[in-house]
Each structure stands twice: as structure tokens, then as C-alpha cells.
Coordinates of C-alpha atoms in Angstrom, one line a residue:
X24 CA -15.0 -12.2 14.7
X25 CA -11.7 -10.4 14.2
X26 CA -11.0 -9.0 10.9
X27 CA -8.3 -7.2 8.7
X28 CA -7.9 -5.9 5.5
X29 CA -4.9 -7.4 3.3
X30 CA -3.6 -5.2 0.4
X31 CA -1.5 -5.9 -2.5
X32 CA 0.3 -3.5 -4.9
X33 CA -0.4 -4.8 -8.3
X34 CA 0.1 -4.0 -11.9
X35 CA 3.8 -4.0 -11.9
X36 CA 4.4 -6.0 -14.4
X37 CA 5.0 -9.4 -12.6
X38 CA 1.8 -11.1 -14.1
X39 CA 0.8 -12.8 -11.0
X40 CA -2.3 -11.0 -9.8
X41 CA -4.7 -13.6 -10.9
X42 CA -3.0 -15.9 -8.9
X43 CA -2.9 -13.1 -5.4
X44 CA -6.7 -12.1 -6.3
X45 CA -8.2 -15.1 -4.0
X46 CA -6.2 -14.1 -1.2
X47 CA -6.3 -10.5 -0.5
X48 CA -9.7 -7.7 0.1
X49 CA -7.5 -4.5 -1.4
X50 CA -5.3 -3.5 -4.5
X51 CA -3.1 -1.1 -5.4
X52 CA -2.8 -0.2 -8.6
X53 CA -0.2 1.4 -11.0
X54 CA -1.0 4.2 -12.4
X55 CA 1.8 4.7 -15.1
X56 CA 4.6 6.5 -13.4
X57 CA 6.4 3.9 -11.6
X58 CA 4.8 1.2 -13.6
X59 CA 2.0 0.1 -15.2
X60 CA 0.2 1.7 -18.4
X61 CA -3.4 2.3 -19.3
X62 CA -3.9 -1.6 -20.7
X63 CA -2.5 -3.1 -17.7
X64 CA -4.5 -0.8 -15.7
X65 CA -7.8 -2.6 -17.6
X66 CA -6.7 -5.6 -16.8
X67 CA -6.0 -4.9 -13.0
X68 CA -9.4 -3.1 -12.5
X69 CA -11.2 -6.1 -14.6
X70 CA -9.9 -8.9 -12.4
X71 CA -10.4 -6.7 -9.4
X72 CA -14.5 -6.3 -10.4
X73 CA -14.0 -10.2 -10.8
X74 CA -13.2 -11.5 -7.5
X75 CA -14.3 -8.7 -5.5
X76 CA -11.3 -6.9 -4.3
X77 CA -11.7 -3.0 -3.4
X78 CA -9.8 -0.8 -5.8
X79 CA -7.4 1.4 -5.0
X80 CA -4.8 3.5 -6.7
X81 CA -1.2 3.3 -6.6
X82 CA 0.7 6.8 -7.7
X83 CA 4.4 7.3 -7.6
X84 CA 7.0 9.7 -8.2
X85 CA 7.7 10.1 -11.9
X86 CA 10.5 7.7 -12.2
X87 CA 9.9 4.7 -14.3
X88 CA 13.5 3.8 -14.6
X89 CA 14.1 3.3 -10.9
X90 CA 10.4 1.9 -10.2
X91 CA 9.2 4.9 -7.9
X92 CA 12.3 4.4 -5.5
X93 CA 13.8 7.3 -6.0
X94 CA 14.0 10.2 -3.7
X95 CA 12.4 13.4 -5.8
X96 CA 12.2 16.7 -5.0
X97 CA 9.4 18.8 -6.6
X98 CA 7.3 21.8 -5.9
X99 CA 3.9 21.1 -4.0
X100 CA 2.0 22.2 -6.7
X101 CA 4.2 20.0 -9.2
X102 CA 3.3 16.9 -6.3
X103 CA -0.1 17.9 -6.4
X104 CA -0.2 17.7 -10.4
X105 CA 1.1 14.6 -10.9
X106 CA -1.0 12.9 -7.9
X107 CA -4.4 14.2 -9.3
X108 CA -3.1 12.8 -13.0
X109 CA -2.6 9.8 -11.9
X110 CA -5.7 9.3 -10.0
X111 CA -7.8 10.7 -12.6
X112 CA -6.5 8.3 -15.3
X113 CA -7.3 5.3 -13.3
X114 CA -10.3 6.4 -12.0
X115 CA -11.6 6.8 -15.6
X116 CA -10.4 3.0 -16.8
X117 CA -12.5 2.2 -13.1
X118 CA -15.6 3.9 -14.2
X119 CA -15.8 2.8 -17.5
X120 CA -15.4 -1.0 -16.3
X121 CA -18.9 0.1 -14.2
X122 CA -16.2 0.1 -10.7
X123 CA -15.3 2.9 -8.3
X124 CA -12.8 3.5 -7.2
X125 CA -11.8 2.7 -3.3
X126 CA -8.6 4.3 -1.8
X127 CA -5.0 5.6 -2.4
X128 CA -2.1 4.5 -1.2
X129 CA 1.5 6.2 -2.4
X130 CA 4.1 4.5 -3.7
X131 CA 7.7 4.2 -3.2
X132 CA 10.0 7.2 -2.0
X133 CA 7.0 9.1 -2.3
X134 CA 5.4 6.8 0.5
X135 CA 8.8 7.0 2.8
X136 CA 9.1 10.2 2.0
X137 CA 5.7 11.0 3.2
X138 CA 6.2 9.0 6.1
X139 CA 8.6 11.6 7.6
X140 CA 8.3 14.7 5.6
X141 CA 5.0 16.8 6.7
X142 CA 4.7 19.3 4.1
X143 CA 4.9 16.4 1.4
X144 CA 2.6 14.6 3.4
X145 CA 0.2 17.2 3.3
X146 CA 0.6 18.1 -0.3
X147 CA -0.4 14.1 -1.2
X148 CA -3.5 14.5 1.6
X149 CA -4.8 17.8 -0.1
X150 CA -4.4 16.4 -3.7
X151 CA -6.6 13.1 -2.8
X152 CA -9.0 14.9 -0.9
X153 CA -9.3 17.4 -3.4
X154 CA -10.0 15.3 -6.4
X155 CA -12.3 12.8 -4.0
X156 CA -12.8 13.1 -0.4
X157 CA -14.3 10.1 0.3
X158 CA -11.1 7.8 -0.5
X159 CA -9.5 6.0 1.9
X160 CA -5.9 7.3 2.8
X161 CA -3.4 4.4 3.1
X162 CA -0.3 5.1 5.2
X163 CA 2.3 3.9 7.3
X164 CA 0.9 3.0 10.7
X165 CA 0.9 6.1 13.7
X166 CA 2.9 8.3 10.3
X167 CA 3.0 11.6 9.6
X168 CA 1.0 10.9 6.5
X169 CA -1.5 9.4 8.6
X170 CA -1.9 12.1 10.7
X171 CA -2.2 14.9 7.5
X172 CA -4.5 12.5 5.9
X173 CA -6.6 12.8 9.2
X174 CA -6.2 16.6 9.6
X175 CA -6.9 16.9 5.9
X176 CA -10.4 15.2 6.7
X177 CA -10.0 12.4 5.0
X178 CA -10.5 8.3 6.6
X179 CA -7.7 7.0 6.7
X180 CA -6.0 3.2 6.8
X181 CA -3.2 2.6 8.9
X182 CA -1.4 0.0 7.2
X183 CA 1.4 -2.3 8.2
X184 CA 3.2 -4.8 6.2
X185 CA 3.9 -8.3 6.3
X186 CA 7.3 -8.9 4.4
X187 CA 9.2 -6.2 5.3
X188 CA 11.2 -5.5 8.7
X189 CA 10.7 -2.1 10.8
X190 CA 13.4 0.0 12.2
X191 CA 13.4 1.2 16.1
X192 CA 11.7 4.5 15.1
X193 CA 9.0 2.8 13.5
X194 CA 10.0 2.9 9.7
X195 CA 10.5 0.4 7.3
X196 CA 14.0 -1.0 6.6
X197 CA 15.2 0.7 3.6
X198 CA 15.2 -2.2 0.6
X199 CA 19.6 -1.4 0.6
X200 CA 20.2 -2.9 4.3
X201 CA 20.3 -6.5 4.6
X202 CA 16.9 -7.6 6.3
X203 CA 15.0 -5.4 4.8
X204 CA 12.4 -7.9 3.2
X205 CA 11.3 -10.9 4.7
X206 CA 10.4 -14.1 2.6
X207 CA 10.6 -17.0 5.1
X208 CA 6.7 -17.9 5.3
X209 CA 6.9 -19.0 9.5
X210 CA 8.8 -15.3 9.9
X211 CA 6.1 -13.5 8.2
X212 CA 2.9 -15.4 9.5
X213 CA 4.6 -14.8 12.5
X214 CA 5.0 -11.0 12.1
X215 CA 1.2 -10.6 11.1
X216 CA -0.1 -12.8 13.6
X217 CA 2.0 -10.0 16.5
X218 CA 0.4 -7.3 14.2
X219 CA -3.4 -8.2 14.4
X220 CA -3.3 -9.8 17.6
X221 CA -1.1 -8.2 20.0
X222 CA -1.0 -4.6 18.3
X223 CA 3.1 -4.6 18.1
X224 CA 5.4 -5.4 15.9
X225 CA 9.1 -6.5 16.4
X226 CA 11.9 -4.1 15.0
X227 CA 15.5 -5.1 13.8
X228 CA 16.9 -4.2 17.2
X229 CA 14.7 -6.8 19.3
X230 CA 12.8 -3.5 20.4
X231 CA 8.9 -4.4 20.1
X232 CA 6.8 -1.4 19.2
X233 CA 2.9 -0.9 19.3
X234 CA 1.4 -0.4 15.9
X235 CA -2.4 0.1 14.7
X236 CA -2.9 -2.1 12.0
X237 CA -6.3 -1.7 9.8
X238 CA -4.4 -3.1 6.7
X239 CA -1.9 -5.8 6.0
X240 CA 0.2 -4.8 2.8
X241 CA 2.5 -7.6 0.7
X242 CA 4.2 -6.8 -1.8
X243 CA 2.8 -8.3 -5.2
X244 CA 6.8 -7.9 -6.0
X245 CA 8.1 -10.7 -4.1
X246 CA 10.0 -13.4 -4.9
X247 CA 7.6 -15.8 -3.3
X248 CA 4.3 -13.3 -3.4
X249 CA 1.3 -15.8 -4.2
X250 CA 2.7 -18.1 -1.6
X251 CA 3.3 -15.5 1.3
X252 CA -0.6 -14.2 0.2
X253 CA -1.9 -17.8 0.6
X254 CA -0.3 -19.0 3.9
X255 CA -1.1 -15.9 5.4
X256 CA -4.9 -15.8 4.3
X257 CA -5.3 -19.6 5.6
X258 CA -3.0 -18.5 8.4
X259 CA -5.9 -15.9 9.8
X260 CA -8.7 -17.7 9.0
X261 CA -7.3 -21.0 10.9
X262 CA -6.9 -18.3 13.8
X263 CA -10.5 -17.1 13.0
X264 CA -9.6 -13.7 12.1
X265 CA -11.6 -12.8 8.7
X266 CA -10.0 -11.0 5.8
X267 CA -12.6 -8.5 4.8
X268 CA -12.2 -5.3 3.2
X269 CA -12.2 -2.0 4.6

């Protein structure tokens, strides 16, 4: 049977991840600098250990007041700093809740960023592999970070995304241009359904690209989050495609 991973970022201060836990095998976690602090980070690991869903953290630029969306320029050693910080205060919360912890994916500018920008993409691959090599890199689909994560040894997940539309060169749509997020449920199921099972993806230009997809991100953000996350788990399972974690 086919299967995919679905991931959701989480502990962002929307409130409805016990309502998204049934329907997804990953999580993303704040880790205080985009969102998030240590409390909610207990409470995102708990209901994680609950229902079975792989932990993973979520670390961002430090920029709280613009929720990680920023575009920040620091030293590698700076990036590396505030990457391993990050990881290490979640990590600790996971162990002490008797959890480990499962994979990283960036957030934010520092994930477009990343996307693009080698050395940065680097920087974020040798910081995770540094403090644990045996986390799963999440990263845009055929990226540059996907391709330092690999280099930097480390497995890797190459994710695509269900509610948000792709550019011609394989980005996403930046969240300023109109299109950028999709939240019709027929246009999404239809997006991952061309992403699992035909390996491509539509972009804004009618241009259909092929894409690896190992994971299937939505955003725990969304307007309409918990619905998108349950039509699109009964969506693959009705097509007999399992949602299993990585």
C-alpha cells in the first residue's frame, strides 16, 4: 500500500492541535523564537506522546514580532547558535516527557531562505547534524537545503505542501502575492492527490513540475486547518494511500 507522511507545524498559538492530532503522523514544533514558549512546548510534546505523532522541532529566526517571516541576516556561527538553542530546549521538555525527539524542519524566512541560499543551507544542516545526526532533515522538495542536508550526511524528508501554491522555479508563493495559500478543500485534495500520485505538482503559471514528496506539510495556521487536515486524511485513505510516519 502507498503511504505518506503528513506534517503539521504546531504550537503557534492557535489552540487547535488537539483537534489536527487524529489526522496527521508529524509535528512541528515551536521552539520560542517565532512562537511558542517552554509551557506550550509541554503541551505540544504531551499530546504528541498521546496520539502517536513523531516529534519534530520547529526553529526560526529570532523574530517574534513578525512570526519568523522576516528575512535575517546573521553570521553562520550566530545561525548555528540559535538553531542548536532551540533544539536543545525542546529536546529537553521531549526527554523529560519519556519522548525523543524525531526531526527538524526550519521555519519561516529561514526555511525560504534556505531553500535558495547554500551557505545558510549548510550552516542549518551542520548545526542539526552536529547536535544529533540521526534527525530527519525536512526541506523543500529537490532544494538546496535538501541537497546540504544530504551532503551533510544527514536523512532527509523532502516535503511538499498542501495549502500553498508553487512558483515555475519550484518555490512557494511568497504569503504577499495573491494565491499564495490555498483554502478551497477540492483545490487542495486535488494538489495532494497530483503530489503522491503522479509525482508533479501544478505551478501558478499552468507549468506542471515533478516533485518528490516524502512529506505533506499544512499549515496548523490556517483559516480552515482541522478541516483541510481531515478531508485530506480521509481523502488518502478512501484512495488507499496510508498516512504513516516517516
Amino acid at each position: 500500500m502507498m503511504q505518506i507522511d503528513i506534517n503539521c507545524d504546531i504550537g503557534e498559538g492557535v489552540g487547535n492541535e488537539a483537534l489536527l492530532m487524529p489526522f496527521i503522523s508529524s509535528a512541528n514544533i515551536a521552539c520560542g523564537y517565532h512562537a511558542g514558549d517552554e509551557n506550550e512546548m509541554k503541551k505540544m510534546v504531551a499530546l504528541c506522546l498521546q496520539h502517536g505523532v513523531a516529534i519534530g522541532a520547529h526553529p526560526s529566526f529570532p523574530d517574534r514580532e513578525n512570526f519568523g517571516r522576516s528575512v535575517m541576516n546573521f553570521t553562520a556561527d550566530r545561525i548555528r547558535h540559535f538553531i542548536k538553542e532551540q533544539l536543545n530546549t525542546l529536546n529537553q521538555i521531549i526527554i523529560a516527557a519519556g519522548g525523543k525527539m524525531h526531526h527538524v524542519k526550519p521555519h519561516g524566512a529561514l526555511y525560504n531562505m534556505a531553500a535558495k541560499d547554500v551557505l545558510l543551507a549548510m550552516t542549518i544542516a551542520e548545526a542539526v547534524r552536529d547536535f544529533d545526526d540521526g534527525l530527519i532533515y525536512y526541506g523543500l522538495s529537490g532544494s538546496v537545503m535538501i541537497h546540504e542536508a544530504m551532503a551533510s550526511g544527514l536523512q532527509v524528508a523532502h516535503e511538499v505542501f498542501a495549502d500553498r501554491s508553487y512558483q515555475p522555479d519550484g518555490s512557494l508563493t511568497p504569503r504577499s502575492m495573491p494565491g499564495a495559500l490555498l483554502t478551497v478543500v477540492e483545490q487542495v485534495l486535488f494538489q495532494v492527490m497530483q503530489l503522491i500520485t503522479e509525482k508533479q505538482v501544478t505551478a501558478t503559471n499552468g507549468e506542471k513540475m515533478l516533485v518528490r514528496a516524502d512529506s505533506i506539510c499544512i499549515h496548523g495556521d490556517g483559516p480552515n486547518a482541522v478541516e483541510l487536515a481531515r478531508e485530506i486524511n480521509h481523502g488518502l485513505l478512501a484512495a488507499g494511500i496510508r498516512v504513516k510516519g516517516i
